[in-house]
Amino acid sequence: MAGQITDPINFARARVIVELGPGTGAFTRLLAQRAHPACRVLALELDTELAAYVATRYPRVEVINAAAQCLPEVLAERGIPQVDAVVCGLPFANFSAAHQASVVNAVRAALRPGGSFVSYSFVHAQVLPTSRRFRRSLQDLFGHLDIHPVFLNAPPALVYSCVA
């Protein structure tokens, strides 16, 4: 699934890529490997232990101990006006409507025109109202949503890709 999550990113052109919720770094590894040498890769992780783990394991990535909805403030503190891509591993199906909206709005505000947002949801979560709400919010905010199934993932997942 990490390949499917990172494939929508134009690595040749991207100069700032953000990962929200890197966890143990499954997507982080590919972002660090595939990013252009001139590209800045940032990862926002709320859990301090996971943030320290990812920072140690992937020194190329600037790991910030912050919540995803703080993305615009984190970027402003670093003098970054907009980003080229946001990859997200957060469990949106577990979030309230307000939490989902705050994260998605923060992502949308941070993306440059033509920038990409890529996330995922597990297939079994599609029956949950929270999962359906997340999908609808992406369609409403971005106008178009590409959905790619990854059945070989355990558990099977759907990769969501949007362009600002």
Rosetta silent file (secondary structure, phi, psi, omega in degrees, C-alpha in Angstrom):
SEQUENCE: MAGQITDPINFARARVIVELGPGTGAFTRLLAQRAHPACRVLALELDTELAAYVATRYPRVEVINAAAQCLPEVLAERGIPQVDAVVCGLPFANFSAAHQASVVNAVRAALRPGGSFVSYSFVHAQVLPTSRRFRRSLQDLFGHLDIHPVFLNAPPALVYSCVA
SCORE:     score description
SCORE:     0.000 S_00000001
   1 L     0.000  -30.181 -178.758    0.000    0.000    0.000 S_00000001
   2 H   -57.633  -37.806  176.664    2.897    2.399    0.629 S_00000001
   3 H   -63.649  -43.119  178.416    3.588    2.446   -3.112 S_00000001
   4 H   -64.161  -36.450 -179.640   -0.037    3.269   -3.891 S_00000001
   5 H   -69.145  -37.070 -176.200    0.004    6.056   -1.296 S_00000001
   6 H   -91.530  -17.148 -177.074    3.153    7.673   -2.699 S_00000001
   7 L   -59.403  -35.811 -179.378    2.537    7.128   -6.434 S_00000001
   8 L   -67.993  -10.188 -177.019    0.284   10.215   -6.928 S_00000001
   9 L   -82.875  133.561  175.026    3.132   12.524   -5.849 S_00000001
  10 L   -85.846   88.160 -174.917    5.210   14.200   -8.546 S_00000001
  11 L   -65.857  -25.735  179.040    8.572   13.596   -6.863 S_00000001
  12 L   -68.715  -31.217 -176.630   10.527   15.331   -9.631 S_00000001
  13 L  -103.310  -25.353 -174.316    8.761   18.642   -8.952 S_00000001
  14 L   -63.650  132.211  176.988    7.804   18.450   -5.275 S_00000001
  15 L  -115.426  -14.882  172.744    9.858   20.708   -3.002 S_00000001
  16 E  -142.877  121.200  176.684    7.809   20.262    0.189 S_00000001
  17 E  -123.081  136.916  179.054    6.041   17.032    1.162 S_00000001
  18 E  -120.014  138.346  171.177    4.231   16.543    4.466 S_00000001
  19 E  -114.850  130.799  176.957    3.221   13.312    6.119 S_00000001
  20 E  -104.552  123.454  179.552    0.528   13.401    8.783 S_00000001
  21 L    70.140   59.879 -178.454    0.647   10.596   11.324 S_00000001
  22 L   -67.625  -18.513 -179.779    3.741    8.682   10.205 S_00000001
  23 L    57.978 -120.023  179.704    3.361    6.144   13.013 S_00000001
  24 L   -93.448   -0.998  171.756    6.273    3.730   12.611 S_00000001
  25 L   100.494   21.818 -179.343    7.234    5.086    9.190 S_00000001
  26 H   -59.401  -42.311  177.769    5.762    2.725    6.588 S_00000001
  27 H   -85.652  -31.116 -177.584    5.097    5.615    4.187 S_00000001
  28 H   -56.662  -41.810 -179.557    7.935    7.744    5.547 S_00000001
  29 H   -56.036  -48.341 -179.718   10.538    5.336    4.204 S_00000001
  30 H   -69.470  -37.513  177.786    9.307    5.731    0.627 S_00000001
  31 H   -61.134  -45.445  179.948    8.884    9.483    0.947 S_00000001
  32 H   -63.978  -38.328 -179.101   12.471    9.832    2.173 S_00000001
  33 H   -73.105  -42.204 -171.358   13.774    7.576   -0.602 S_00000001
  34 H   -87.727  -19.764 -177.155   11.756    9.008   -3.482 S_00000001
  35 L   -65.167  141.897  175.088   11.859   12.738   -2.654 S_00000001
  36 L   -58.500  145.832 -179.699   14.116   14.924   -4.774 S_00000001
  37 L   -55.230  -29.102  179.674   17.301   15.959   -2.905 S_00000001
  38 L   -85.006   -1.157 -177.643   16.039   19.564   -2.899 S_00000001
  39 L   -85.522  136.521  174.974   12.701   18.499   -1.406 S_00000001
  40 E   -93.858  127.805  179.640   11.921   19.140    2.218 S_00000001
  41 E  -114.191  120.543  179.365   10.058   16.253    3.879 S_00000001
  42 E  -116.035  148.705  176.349    8.164   17.006    7.092 S_00000001
  43 E  -135.392  126.227  176.494    6.196   14.606    9.280 S_00000001
  44 E  -100.889  120.243 -179.817    3.721   15.648   11.970 S_00000001
  45 L  -131.277  124.392 -178.155    3.299   13.034   14.687 S_00000001
  46 L   -75.357  -36.266 -178.536    1.290   13.661   17.868 S_00000001
  47 L   -76.253  119.940 -175.109    2.709   10.708   19.827 S_00000001
  48 H   -63.753  -37.284  179.725    6.087   11.751   21.251 S_00000001
  49 H   -68.028  -43.187  177.652    7.523    8.226   21.275 S_00000001
  50 H   -65.615  -39.415  178.117    6.561    7.569   17.662 S_00000001
  51 H   -59.474  -44.498  179.421    7.901   10.996   16.667 S_00000001
  52 H   -64.723  -40.267  179.619   11.256   10.180   18.285 S_00000001
  53 H   -62.169  -48.704 -178.588   11.330    6.755   16.615 S_00000001
  54 H   -65.330  -39.961  179.661   10.649    8.158   13.126 S_00000001
  55 H   -62.007  -38.986  179.616   13.159   11.001   13.644 S_00000001
  56 H   -71.673  -41.505 -175.433   15.868    8.497   14.579 S_00000001
  57 H   -75.215  -31.750 -176.541   15.050    6.069   11.803 S_00000001
  58 L  -127.421   78.202 -175.805   14.656    8.667    9.021 S_00000001
  59 L   -62.649  -20.770  178.534   17.086   11.552    9.624 S_00000001
  60 L   -69.313  -21.922 -175.749   16.236   13.085    6.229 S_00000001
  61 L   -94.252  132.180  175.164   12.711   13.772    7.507 S_00000001
  62 E   -85.379  105.743 -177.423   11.985   16.741    9.766 S_00000001
  63 E   -93.753  128.150 -178.174    9.699   15.228   12.405 S_00000001
  64 E  -119.084  127.465  178.583    7.496   17.651   14.313 S_00000001
  65 L   -82.252   90.838 -176.210    5.609   16.640   17.447 S_00000001
  66 L  -157.272  158.910  176.757    2.287   18.301   16.593 S_00000001
  67 L   -77.439  149.727 -177.397   -1.334   17.544   15.737 S_00000001
  68 H   -59.107  -37.912 -177.831   -2.319   17.331   12.077 S_00000001
  69 H   -69.787   -8.400  176.126   -4.814   20.190   12.325 S_00000001
  70 H   -88.543    6.237 -175.769   -1.891   22.451   13.347 S_00000001
  71 H   -50.983  -49.786 -179.609   -0.332   22.040    9.890 S_00000001
  72 H   -58.375  -39.160  179.103   -0.837   25.676    8.759 S_00000001
  73 H   -68.307  -41.452  178.546    0.786   26.992   11.958 S_00000001
  74 H   -60.879  -42.711  179.262    3.671   24.506   11.709 S_00000001
  75 H   -66.702  -43.664  179.832    4.317   25.580    8.125 S_00000001
  76 H   -60.089  -41.258  178.367    4.103   29.291    8.997 S_00000001
  77 H   -60.415  -26.458 -177.246    6.652   28.805   11.802 S_00000001
  78 L  -102.726    6.116  178.520    9.038   27.360    9.208 S_00000001
  79 L    70.026   28.731 -179.851    8.392   29.980    6.527 S_00000001
  80 L  -105.050  111.210 -177.155    6.684   27.502    4.202 S_00000001
  81 L   -72.073  -41.009 -178.863    3.734   29.124    2.377 S_00000001
  82 L  -151.967  162.618 -179.254    2.362   25.985    0.702 S_00000001
  83 E  -119.672  159.565 -178.283    3.227   22.336    0.155 S_00000001
  84 E   -87.371  -28.872 -177.771    3.246   20.137   -2.923 S_00000001
  85 E  -156.823  147.577  173.118    1.827   17.002   -1.337 S_00000001
  86 E  -129.073  126.357  175.182    0.347   15.688    1.882 S_00000001
  87 E  -109.583  136.139 -173.455    0.309   11.988    2.706 S_00000001
  88 E  -133.640  127.317  177.389   -1.890   10.963    5.591 S_00000001
  89 L  -111.378   19.438 -177.770   -2.016    7.785    7.659 S_00000001
  90 L   -76.029  147.850 -178.575   -4.518    9.042   10.233 S_00000001
  91 L   -83.775   75.156 -175.940   -7.546    6.871   11.146 S_00000001
  92 H   -57.015  -29.195  179.415  -10.276    9.196    9.882 S_00000001
  93 H   -65.148  -18.404  178.793  -12.953    6.551   10.481 S_00000001
  94 H   -93.978   -2.619 -174.147  -12.256    6.984   14.222 S_00000001
  95 L   -94.619  149.145  172.407  -12.601   10.785   14.161 S_00000001
  96 L   -69.539  167.947  178.718  -15.607   12.932   14.971 S_00000001
  97 H   -59.706  -42.978 -179.263  -17.018   15.146   12.242 S_00000001
  98 H   -64.619  -40.666  179.806  -15.318   18.203   13.753 S_00000001
  99 H   -67.334  -44.517  176.333  -11.936   16.444   13.975 S_00000001
 100 H   -56.703  -48.952 -177.517  -12.178   15.179   10.399 S_00000001
 101 H   -62.529  -41.071 -178.381  -13.091   18.651    9.157 S_00000001
 102 H   -64.465  -38.746  179.508  -10.280   20.373   11.070 S_00000001
 103 H   -72.235  -47.940 -178.036   -7.643   18.056    9.600 S_00000001
 104 H   -63.554  -40.249  177.880   -8.996   18.076    6.036 S_00000001
 105 H   -65.891  -37.420  176.952   -9.387   21.874    6.080 S_00000001
 106 H   -63.753  -41.095  178.226   -5.827   22.261    7.381 S_00000001
 107 H   -63.721  -48.094 -177.846   -4.561   20.064    4.546 S_00000001
 108 H   -60.535  -40.513  179.510   -6.548   21.959    1.922 S_00000001
 109 H   -66.309  -29.453 -176.293   -5.247   25.295    3.237 S_00000001
 110 H   -83.724  -24.356 -174.760   -1.656   24.039    3.097 S_00000001
 111 E   -77.355  137.073  171.831   -1.697   22.630   -0.443 S_00000001
 112 E   -73.050  159.613  174.362   -0.548   24.683   -3.405 S_00000001
 113 E   -57.561  130.331 -177.376   -2.812   24.647   -6.475 S_00000001
 114 E    88.899   -5.596  178.512   -2.218   21.298   -8.170 S_00000001
 115 E   -72.012  157.054 -175.855   -0.853   19.784   -4.963 S_00000001
 116 E  -113.734  146.320  174.106   -1.962   16.302   -3.984 S_00000001
 117 E  -121.257  126.532 -178.873   -3.510   14.838   -0.861 S_00000001
 118 E  -128.889  129.940  178.157   -3.359   11.072   -0.428 S_00000001
 119 E  -143.611 -171.608  179.192   -4.928    9.062    2.381 S_00000001
 120 E  -153.626  166.437  174.475   -6.599    5.711    2.852 S_00000001
 121 E  -146.062  146.171  177.581   -9.377    3.844    4.566 S_00000001
 122 E   -76.532  144.308 -177.547   -9.763    0.151    5.224 S_00000001
 123 H   -57.169  -42.382 -177.406  -12.393   -1.630    3.145 S_00000001
 124 H   -66.187  -18.119  179.597  -14.132   -3.053    6.215 S_00000001
 125 H   -83.232   -6.355 -175.939  -14.586    0.492    7.578 S_00000001
 126 H   -64.078  -19.390  178.800  -16.678    1.554    4.584 S_00000001
 127 H   -78.922  -15.034 -177.890  -19.862    0.585    6.390 S_00000001
 128 L   -77.865  136.181  176.723  -19.174    3.159    9.117 S_00000001
 129 H   -57.670  -34.046  179.876  -20.895    6.542    8.810 S_00000001
 130 H   -65.229  -35.472  178.775  -17.627    8.231    9.795 S_00000001
 131 H   -70.414  -43.258  178.088  -15.836    6.624    6.862 S_00000001
 132 H   -64.747  -38.055  178.399  -18.550    7.645    4.408 S_00000001
 133 H   -63.321  -42.494  178.598  -18.507   11.185    5.843 S_00000001
 134 H   -60.020  -47.122  179.739  -14.733   11.393    5.317 S_00000001
 135 H   -60.718  -44.514  178.295  -15.055   10.310    1.687 S_00000001
 136 H   -63.220  -38.953 -179.109  -17.855   12.841    1.077 S_00000001
 137 H   -64.985  -37.636  176.622  -15.834   15.635    2.699 S_00000001
 138 H   -64.921  -43.834  178.865  -12.918   14.952    0.349 S_00000001
 139 H   -62.691  -42.336 -178.707  -15.231   15.006   -2.673 S_00000001
 140 H   -67.307  -43.664 -174.557  -16.870   18.229   -1.504 S_00000001
 141 H   -76.880  -36.867 -176.498  -13.645   20.045   -0.639 S_00000001
 142 H  -101.522  -15.562  178.318  -11.511   18.936   -3.582 S_00000001
 143 L    86.461  -22.997  179.818  -14.228   18.445   -6.199 S_00000001
 144 L  -152.966  143.672 -179.439  -12.861   15.080   -7.308 S_00000001
 145 L  -138.052  120.398  173.036  -11.665   11.970   -5.531 S_00000001
 146 E   -91.391  135.138 -179.887   -9.797    9.056   -7.084 S_00000001
 147 E  -123.154  124.619 -179.399  -10.238    5.781   -5.219 S_00000001
 148 E  -123.473  118.883  177.984   -7.859    2.859   -5.772 S_00000001
 149 E   -73.659  144.320  174.995   -8.412   -0.486   -4.022 S_00000001
 150 E  -126.693   84.703 -174.646   -5.412   -2.283   -2.545 S_00000001
 151 L   -74.557  -21.421 -179.995   -6.745   -5.769   -1.948 S_00000001
 152 L   -81.240   -6.413  174.735   -3.324   -7.292   -1.264 S_00000001
 153 L   -74.022  152.897  176.189   -2.921   -5.112    1.823 S_00000001
 154 L  -119.356  109.470   -3.305   -3.798   -6.706    5.142 S_00000001
 155 L   -77.361  161.826  178.504   -6.489   -5.619    5.773 S_00000001
 156 L   -54.920  147.100 -174.957   -7.588   -4.542    2.275 S_00000001
 157 E  -137.290  166.049  171.969   -7.712   -0.780    1.831 S_00000001
 158 E  -117.857  127.505  176.875   -8.885    2.015   -0.433 S_00000001
 159 E   -94.426  127.156  179.284   -6.390    4.727   -1.332 S_00000001
 160 E  -103.067  129.029 -179.778   -7.936    8.187   -1.685 S_00000001
 161 E  -131.446  128.991 -179.223   -6.178   10.704   -3.909 S_00000001
 162 E  -130.426  155.269  176.135   -7.231   14.346   -4.429 S_00000001
 163 E  -123.675  132.244 -179.034   -5.711   17.313   -6.248 S_00000001
 164 L   -72.215    0.000    0.000   -6.074   20.877   -4.966 S_00000001
